[in-house]
PDB file of C-alpha atoms in Angstrom:
ATOM      1  CA  SER A   1       0.000   0.000   0.000  1.00 51.00           C
ATOM      2  CA  GLN A   2       1.170   3.542  -0.650  1.00 57.00           C
ATOM      3  CA  GLN A   3      -0.830   4.946   2.232  1.00 69.00           C
ATOM      4  CA  GLY A   4       0.781   6.855   5.016  1.00 74.00           C
ATOM      5  CA  GLU A   5       0.513   5.435   8.492  1.00 83.00           C
ATOM      6  CA  GLU A   6       0.268   7.762  11.444  1.00 86.00           C
ATOM      7  CA  ASP A   7       1.603   6.996  14.867  1.00 88.00           C
ATOM      8  CA  PRO A   8       0.345   7.059  17.562  1.00 93.00           C
ATOM      9  CA  GLN A   9      -3.284   6.302  16.782  1.00 91.00           C
ATOM     10  CA  ALA A  10      -4.378   8.395  19.759  1.00 95.00           C
ATOM     11  CA  LEU A  11      -2.655  11.002  21.885  1.00 96.00           C
ATOM     12  CA  SER A  12      -3.881  12.840  24.962  1.00 97.00           C
ATOM     13  CA  ILE A  13      -1.972  15.784  26.433  1.00 97.00           C
ATOM     14  CA  GLN A  14      -2.466  18.740  28.742  1.00 97.00           C
ATOM     15  CA  GLU A  15      -2.979  22.203  27.348  1.00 97.00           C
ATOM     16  CA  GLY A  16       0.335  23.950  26.896  1.00 97.00           C
ATOM     17  CA  GLU A  17       2.278  20.763  26.177  1.00 97.00           C
ATOM     18  CA  ASN A  18       3.728  19.878  22.803  1.00 98.00           C
ATOM     19  CA  ALA A  19       2.215  17.151  20.634  1.00 97.00           C
ATOM     20  CA  THR A  20       4.207  15.083  18.175  1.00 97.00           C
ATOM     21  CA  MET A  21       2.711  12.825  15.525  1.00 96.00           C
ATOM     22  CA  ASN A  22       4.571  10.668  13.067  1.00 96.00           C
ATOM     23  CA  CYS A  23       3.834   9.443   9.580  1.00 95.00           C
ATOM     24  CA  SER A  24       5.544   6.655   7.685  1.00 94.00           C
ATOM     25  CA  TYR A  25       5.067   5.798   4.027  1.00 92.00           C
ATOM     26  CA  LYS A  26       6.365   3.249   1.571  1.00 89.00           C
ATOM     27  CA  THR A  27       7.040   4.783  -1.835  1.00 87.00           C
ATOM     28  CA  SER A  28       8.986   7.788  -3.069  1.00 88.00           C
ATOM     29  CA  ILE A  29       6.983  10.978  -2.920  1.00 89.00           C
ATOM     30  CA  ASN A  30       6.667  14.336  -4.589  1.00 88.00           C
ATOM     31  CA  ASN A  31       5.478  15.966  -1.393  1.00 90.00           C
ATOM     32  CA  LEU A  32       3.769  15.186   1.900  1.00 93.00           C
ATOM     33  CA  GLN A  33       0.901  17.103   3.396  1.00 94.00           C
ATOM     34  CA  TRP A  34      -0.690  17.259   6.826  1.00 95.00           C
ATOM     35  CA  TYR A  35      -4.403  17.815   7.354  1.00 96.00           C
ATOM     36  CA  ARG A  36      -6.597  18.322  10.408  1.00 97.00           C
ATOM     37  CA  GLN A  37     -10.144  17.066  10.806  1.00 95.00           C
ATOM     38  CA  ASN A  38     -12.505  18.156  13.527  1.00 93.00           C
ATOM     39  CA  SER A  39     -15.071  15.569  14.519  1.00 87.00           C
ATOM     40  CA  GLY A  40     -17.432  14.729  11.666  1.00 80.00           C
ATOM     41  CA  ARG A  41     -16.162  17.544   9.459  1.00 86.00           C
ATOM     42  CA  GLY A  42     -14.055  17.854   6.342  1.00 88.00           C
ATOM     43  CA  LEU A  43     -10.277  17.930   6.360  1.00 93.00           C
ATOM     44  CA  VAL A  44      -8.396  21.204   6.484  1.00 95.00           C
ATOM     45  CA  HIS A  45      -4.965  21.542   4.916  1.00 94.00           C
ATOM     46  CA  LEU A  46      -2.257  22.517   7.393  1.00 96.00           C
ATOM     47  CA  ILE A  47       1.086  22.367   5.659  1.00 95.00           C
ATOM     48  CA  LEU A  48       2.860  20.915   2.627  1.00 93.00           C
ATOM     49  CA  ILE A  49       6.492  19.871   2.609  1.00 94.00           C
ATOM     50  CA  ARG A  50       8.282  19.063  -0.634  1.00 92.00           C
ATOM     51  CA  SER A  51      10.522  16.069  -1.045  1.00 92.00           C
ATOM     52  CA  ASN A  52      13.624  18.293  -1.199  1.00 94.00           C
ATOM     53  CA  GLU A  53      12.756  20.061   2.067  1.00 96.00           C
ATOM     54  CA  ARG A  54      13.698  18.769   5.500  1.00 97.00           C
ATOM     55  CA  GLU A  55      11.805  21.086   7.802  1.00 98.00           C
ATOM     56  CA  LYS A  56       9.010  23.595   7.537  1.00 97.00           C
ATOM     57  CA  HIS A  57       7.258  25.879  10.016  1.00 96.00           C
ATOM     58  CA  SER A  58       3.837  27.461  10.081  1.00 95.00           C
ATOM     59  CA  GLY A  59       2.840  29.248  13.270  1.00 96.00           C
ATOM     60  CA  ARG A  60       2.862  26.652  16.061  1.00 97.00           C
ATOM     61  CA  LEU A  61       3.361  23.808  13.578  1.00 98.00           C
ATOM     62  CA  ARG A  62       6.691  22.283  12.692  1.00 98.00           C
ATOM     63  CA  VAL A  63       6.951  19.523  10.099  1.00 98.00           C
ATOM     64  CA  THR A  64      10.019  17.455   9.332  1.00 98.00           C
ATOM     65  CA  LEU A  65      10.598  15.081   6.464  1.00 97.00           C
ATOM     66  CA  ASP A  66      13.198  12.328   6.232  1.00 97.00           C
ATOM     67  CA  THR A  67      12.965  10.791   2.773  1.00 95.00           C
ATOM     68  CA  SER A  68      15.694   8.244   3.558  1.00 95.00           C
ATOM     69  CA  LYS A  69      13.502   6.835   6.332  1.00 95.00           C
ATOM     70  CA  LYS A  70      10.276   7.590   4.482  1.00 95.00           C
ATOM     71  CA  SER A  71       8.887   9.350   7.507  1.00 96.00           C
ATOM     72  CA  SER A  72       7.551  12.710   8.595  1.00 96.00           C
ATOM     73  CA  SER A  73       6.632  14.252  11.911  1.00 97.00           C
ATOM     74  CA  LEU A  74       4.208  16.995  12.873  1.00 98.00           C
ATOM     75  CA  LEU A  75       4.925  18.952  16.040  1.00 98.00           C
ATOM     76  CA  ILE A  76       2.303  21.230  17.550  1.00 98.00           C
ATOM     77  CA  THR A  77       3.824  23.475  20.188  1.00 98.00           C
ATOM     78  CA  ALA A  78       2.002  25.034  23.152  1.00 97.00           C
ATOM     79  CA  SER A  79      -1.148  23.050  22.415  1.00 97.00           C
ATOM     80  CA  ARG A  80      -4.615  24.463  22.979  1.00 97.00           C
ATOM     81  CA  ALA A  81      -7.956  22.779  23.572  1.00 96.00           C
ATOM     82  CA  ALA A  82      -8.957  23.944  20.079  1.00 96.00           C
ATOM     83  CA  ASP A  83      -6.211  21.714  18.633  1.00 97.00           C
ATOM     84  CA  THR A  84      -8.288  18.669  19.600  1.00 97.00           C
ATOM     85  CA  ALA A  85      -8.875  16.914  16.277  1.00 97.00           C
ATOM     86  CA  SER A  86      -7.639  14.075  14.086  1.00 95.00           C
ATOM     87  CA  TYR A  87      -4.483  14.688  12.100  1.00 96.00           C
ATOM     88  CA  PHE A  88      -3.719  12.964   8.804  1.00 95.00           C
ATOM     89  CA  CYS A  89      -0.714  12.827   6.592  1.00 94.00           C
ATOM     90  CA  ALA A  90      -1.240  12.549   2.858  1.00 92.00           C
ATOM     91  CA  THR A  91       1.437  11.455   0.457  1.00 90.00           C
ATOM     92  CA  ASP A  92       1.683  12.597  -3.130  1.00 86.00           C
ATOM     93  CA  PRO A  93       3.679   9.891  -4.900  1.00 81.00           C
ATOM     94  CA  ASN A  94       5.682  10.455  -8.046  1.00 72.00           C
ATOM     95  CA  THR A  95       3.184   8.507 -10.114  1.00 72.00           C
ATOM     96  CA  GLY A  96      -0.553   8.594 -10.504  1.00 70.00           C
ATOM     97  CA  ASN A  97      -3.226  11.152  -9.834  1.00 71.00           C
ATOM     98  CA  GLN A  98      -3.949  10.327  -6.225  1.00 79.00           C
ATOM     99  CA  PHE A  99      -3.100  11.492  -2.754  1.00 84.00           C
ATOM    100  CA  TYR A 100      -2.865   8.728  -0.152  1.00 88.00           C
ATOM    101  CA  PHE A 101      -4.151   9.276   3.369  1.00 89.00           C
ATOM    102  CA  GLY A 102      -3.552   7.243   6.500  1.00 83.00           C
ATOM    103  CA  THR A 103      -5.875   6.418   9.378  1.00 85.00           C
ATOM    104  CA  GLY A 104      -4.885   9.501  11.351  1.00 91.00           C
ATOM    105  CA  THR A 105      -3.827  10.396  14.869  1.00 95.00           C
ATOM    106  CA  SER A 106      -6.593  11.431  17.229  1.00 95.00           C
ATOM    107  CA  LEU A 107      -5.313  14.247  19.436  1.00 97.00           C
ATOM    108  CA  THR A 108      -7.081  15.312  22.620  1.00 97.00           C
ATOM    109  CA  VAL A 109      -5.865  18.430  24.412  1.00 97.00           C
ATOM    110  CA  ILE A 110      -7.170  18.618  27.956  1.00 97.00           C
ATOM    111  CA  PRO A 111      -7.831  22.152  29.241  1.00 94.00           C
TER     112      PRO A 111
ATOM    113  CA  GLU B   1     -15.292  27.886   5.092  1.00 73.00           C
ATOM    114  CA  THR B   2     -13.104  26.121   2.542  1.00 79.00           C
ATOM    115  CA  GLY B   3     -14.951  27.124  -0.623  1.00 93.00           C
ATOM    116  CA  VAL B   4     -16.309  23.599  -1.095  1.00 96.00           C
ATOM    117  CA  THR B   5     -19.925  22.934  -0.184  1.00 97.00           C
ATOM    118  CA  GLN B   6     -21.741  19.633   0.089  1.00 97.00           C
ATOM    119  CA  THR B   7     -25.429  18.851   0.304  1.00 97.00           C
ATOM    120  CA  PRO B   8     -27.124  17.290   2.058  1.00 97.00           C
ATOM    121  CA  ARG B   9     -25.108  17.226   5.272  1.00 96.00           C
ATOM    122  CA  HIS B  10     -26.993  14.189   6.549  1.00 96.00           C
ATOM    123  CA  LEU B  11     -28.830  11.511   4.614  1.00 96.00           C
ATOM    124  CA  VAL B  12     -30.691   8.429   5.768  1.00 95.00           C
ATOM    125  CA  MET B  13     -31.834   6.065   3.068  1.00 93.00           C
ATOM    126  CA  GLY B  14     -33.189   2.585   2.638  1.00 90.00           C
ATOM    127  CA  MET B  15     -31.420  -0.020   0.569  1.00 89.00           C
ATOM    128  CA  THR B  16     -33.889   0.389  -2.296  1.00 88.00           C
ATOM    129  CA  ASN B  17     -33.783   4.180  -2.463  1.00 88.00           C
ATOM    130  CA  LYS B  18     -32.060   6.331  -5.038  1.00 94.00           C
ATOM    131  CA  LYS B  19     -30.433   9.524  -3.851  1.00 95.00           C
ATOM    132  CA  SER B  20     -27.712  11.912  -4.946  1.00 97.00           C
ATOM    133  CA  LEU B  21     -24.966  13.786  -3.157  1.00 98.00           C
ATOM    134  CA  LYS B  22     -23.933  17.163  -4.491  1.00 98.00           C
ATOM    135  CA  CYS B  23     -20.630  18.978  -4.261  1.00 98.00           C
ATOM    136  CA  GLU B  24     -19.829  22.472  -5.478  1.00 98.00           C
ATOM    137  CA  GLN B  25     -16.525  24.297  -5.379  1.00 97.00           C
ATOM    138  CA  HIS B  26     -16.133  28.056  -5.699  1.00 94.00           C
ATOM    139  CA  LEU B  27     -12.365  28.057  -6.034  1.00 95.00           C
ATOM    140  CA  GLY B  28     -11.868  27.761  -9.776  1.00 94.00           C
ATOM    141  CA  HIS B  29     -10.175  24.387  -9.347  1.00 94.00           C
ATOM    142  CA  ASN B  30      -9.863  21.847 -12.116  1.00 92.00           C
ATOM    143  CA  ALA B  31      -9.781  18.591 -10.139  1.00 92.00           C
ATOM    144  CA  MET B  32     -12.494  17.160  -7.910  1.00 94.00           C
ATOM    145  CA  TYR B  33     -12.583  14.042  -5.769  1.00 94.00           C
ATOM    146  CA  TRP B  34     -14.973  11.790  -3.878  1.00 96.00           C
ATOM    147  CA  TYR B  35     -13.686  10.072  -0.733  1.00 95.00           C
ATOM    148  CA  LYS B  36     -15.340   7.635   1.655  1.00 95.00           C
ATOM    149  CA  GLN B  37     -14.419   7.816   5.334  1.00 93.00           C
ATOM    150  CA  SER B  38     -15.384   4.930   7.573  1.00 91.00           C
ATOM    151  CA  ALA B  39     -14.509   4.589  11.236  1.00 84.00           C
ATOM    152  CA  LYS B  40     -10.954   3.405  11.907  1.00 76.00           C
ATOM    153  CA  LYS B  41     -10.093   3.058   8.209  1.00 82.00           C
ATOM    154  CA  PRO B  42      -7.951   5.232   5.983  1.00 83.00           C
ATOM    155  CA  LEU B  43      -9.673   7.755   3.819  1.00 89.00           C
ATOM    156  CA  GLU B  44     -10.674   5.842   0.683  1.00 90.00           C
ATOM    157  CA  LEU B  45     -10.428   7.622  -2.634  1.00 91.00           C
ATOM    158  CA  MET B  46     -13.383   6.722  -4.826  1.00 94.00           C
ATOM    159  CA  PHE B  47     -13.235   8.894  -7.940  1.00 94.00           C
ATOM    160  CA  VAL B  48     -11.089  11.637  -9.415  1.00 92.00           C
ATOM    161  CA  TYR B  49     -12.156  14.090 -12.095  1.00 93.00           C
ATOM    162  CA  ASN B  50      -9.884  16.493 -13.913  1.00 89.00           C
ATOM    163  CA  PHE B  51     -11.391  19.045 -16.304  1.00 89.00           C
ATOM    164  CA  LYS B  52     -14.672  17.091 -16.082  1.00 88.00           C
ATOM    165  CA  GLU B  53     -13.030  13.857 -17.197  1.00 89.00           C
ATOM    166  CA  GLN B  54     -12.810  10.883 -14.861  1.00 88.00           C
ATOM    167  CA  THR B  55      -9.180   9.954 -14.294  1.00 86.00           C
ATOM    168  CA  GLU B  56      -9.483   7.478 -11.422  1.00 81.00           C
ATOM    169  CA  ASN B  57     -12.052   4.926 -10.355  1.00 82.00           C
ATOM    170  CA  ASN B  58     -10.747   2.900  -7.482  1.00 81.00           C
ATOM    171  CA  SER B  59     -12.777  -0.242  -8.075  1.00 86.00           C
ATOM    172  CA  VAL B  60     -15.887   1.382  -6.680  1.00 93.00           C
ATOM    173  CA  PRO B  61     -19.083  -0.731  -6.867  1.00 94.00           C
ATOM    174  CA  SER B  62     -21.476   0.309  -9.617  1.00 94.00           C
ATOM    175  CA  ARG B  63     -24.124   1.254  -7.037  1.00 95.00           C
ATOM    176  CA  PHE B  64     -22.077   4.469  -6.768  1.00 96.00           C
ATOM    177  CA  SER B  65     -22.253   6.515  -9.950  1.00 96.00           C
ATOM    178  CA  PRO B  66     -20.387   9.819 -10.231  1.00 96.00           C
ATOM    179  CA  GLU B  67     -21.243  12.693 -12.517  1.00 96.00           C
ATOM    180  CA  CYS B  68     -19.214  15.810 -13.253  1.00 96.00           C
ATOM    181  CA  PRO B  69     -21.136  18.175 -15.538  1.00 95.00           C
ATOM    182  CA  ASN B  70     -18.540  20.938 -15.195  1.00 93.00           C
ATOM    183  CA  SER B  71     -15.390  21.713 -13.225  1.00 90.00           C
ATOM    184  CA  SER B  72     -17.381  23.285 -10.377  1.00 95.00           C
ATOM    185  CA  HIS B  73     -19.920  20.552  -9.705  1.00 97.00           C
ATOM    186  CA  LEU B  74     -19.633  16.917  -8.763  1.00 97.00           C
ATOM    187  CA  PHE B  75     -22.421  14.489  -7.976  1.00 98.00           C
ATOM    188  CA  LEU B  76     -22.493  11.018  -6.511  1.00 98.00           C
ATOM    189  CA  HIS B  77     -25.610   9.080  -7.436  1.00 97.00           C
ATOM    190  CA  LEU B  78     -26.537   6.305  -5.044  1.00 96.00           C
ATOM    191  CA  HIS B  79     -28.803   3.323  -5.639  1.00 93.00           C
ATOM    192  CA  THR B  80     -29.423  -0.022  -3.930  1.00 93.00           C
ATOM    193  CA  LEU B  81     -26.814   0.678  -1.288  1.00 93.00           C
ATOM    194  CA  GLN B  82     -25.820  -1.699   1.491  1.00 94.00           C
ATOM    195  CA  PRO B  83     -25.602  -0.957   5.227  1.00 94.00           C
ATOM    196  CA  GLU B  84     -21.795  -1.166   4.997  1.00 93.00           C
ATOM    197  CA  ASP B  85     -21.908   1.870   2.701  1.00 95.00           C
ATOM    198  CA  SER B  86     -22.835   3.991   5.704  1.00 96.00           C
ATOM    199  CA  ALA B  87     -19.986   6.476   6.113  1.00 96.00           C
ATOM    200  CA  LEU B  88     -18.954  10.097   5.786  1.00 95.00           C
ATOM    201  CA  TYR B  89     -18.609  11.006   2.115  1.00 97.00           C
ATOM    202  CA  LEU B  90     -16.191  13.808   1.471  1.00 96.00           C
ATOM    203  CA  CYS B  91     -15.768  15.889  -1.621  1.00 97.00           C
ATOM    204  CA  ALA B  92     -12.529  17.723  -2.320  1.00 95.00           C
ATOM    205  CA  SER B  93     -11.053  19.904  -5.013  1.00 94.00           C
ATOM    206  CA  SER B  94      -7.570  21.009  -5.996  1.00 92.00           C
ATOM    207  CA  GLN B  95      -6.075  23.280  -8.625  1.00 90.00           C
ATOM    208  CA  GLY B  96      -4.445  20.315 -10.309  1.00 82.00           C
ATOM    209  CA  LEU B  97      -3.879  16.643  -9.723  1.00 80.00           C
ATOM    210  CA  ALA B  98      -1.311  14.979  -7.482  1.00 72.00           C
ATOM    211  CA  GLY B  99       2.229  15.706  -8.563  1.00 66.00           C
ATOM    212  CA  GLY B 100       1.862  19.452  -8.803  1.00 68.00           C
ATOM    213  CA  GLN B 101       2.303  20.587  -5.187  1.00 73.00           C
ATOM    214  CA  ASN B 102      -1.460  20.858  -4.944  1.00 83.00           C
ATOM    215  CA  GLU B 103      -3.319  20.952  -1.670  1.00 88.00           C
ATOM    216  CA  GLN B 104      -6.842  19.657  -1.461  1.00 91.00           C
ATOM    217  CA  PHE B 105      -9.779  21.635  -0.150  1.00 93.00           C
ATOM    218  CA  PHE B 106     -12.469  19.534   1.463  1.00 95.00           C
ATOM    219  CA  GLY B 107     -16.160  20.038   1.927  1.00 96.00           C
ATOM    220  CA  PRO B 108     -17.829  19.338   5.281  1.00 95.00           C
ATOM    221  CA  GLY B 109     -19.029  15.927   4.133  1.00 96.00           C
ATOM    222  CA  THR B 110     -22.335  14.094   3.926  1.00 97.00           C
ATOM    223  CA  ARG B 111     -23.029  11.658   6.748  1.00 96.00           C
ATOM    224  CA  LEU B 112     -24.818   8.768   5.030  1.00 96.00           C
ATOM    225  CA  THR B 113     -26.735   6.108   6.912  1.00 96.00           C
ATOM    226  CA  VAL B 114     -28.130   3.137   4.988  1.00 95.00           C
ATOM    227  CA  LEU B 115     -30.844   1.225   6.784  1.00 92.00           C
TER     228      LEU B 115
END
């Protein structure tokens, strides 16, 4: 399968703490994207990192990409209750017209 | 508000009914997608359209029939569904297809329950 796999499946932290989620994939990619989904809603794009980039920041988000290990991590710093959601990585492989999503990490931030 | 709308937001139907899901994007994108999201499973891509032409059909049963009359509208026609088809159906659009640094914009989804 070309799908990304997120780890852990679920994560619960206190407000103010940092949250780290990981994504592993199997094929070479053009880019990797992270999305957030609030319960029962559509996905919202957070950040895109290209295959030739190693790290990218956006506000409280930091994404790293290690193409040699075929893995990525999403770090959310100083978490807030509003960050409670599911987080998905999506891989854009070098072939085909599809993006491949994993099962997601469910993050709960306790106020 | 992502610029992608879906109607209805909730749908309950019997196995013999025929219904349609509608998706509209106001972003001027060329590609549109249908995904199925079931509990504890990866997001499943169903169909991809690019410039109104279907480019991907991921072995979706024929009881799901997509229609893309123009680049802004996408429909999913449903008939003789099964209870296991109950899921959240998400529509998405992007400027171009995968491979072009394109992000996808998702609608809020239609929660479908098949009785």
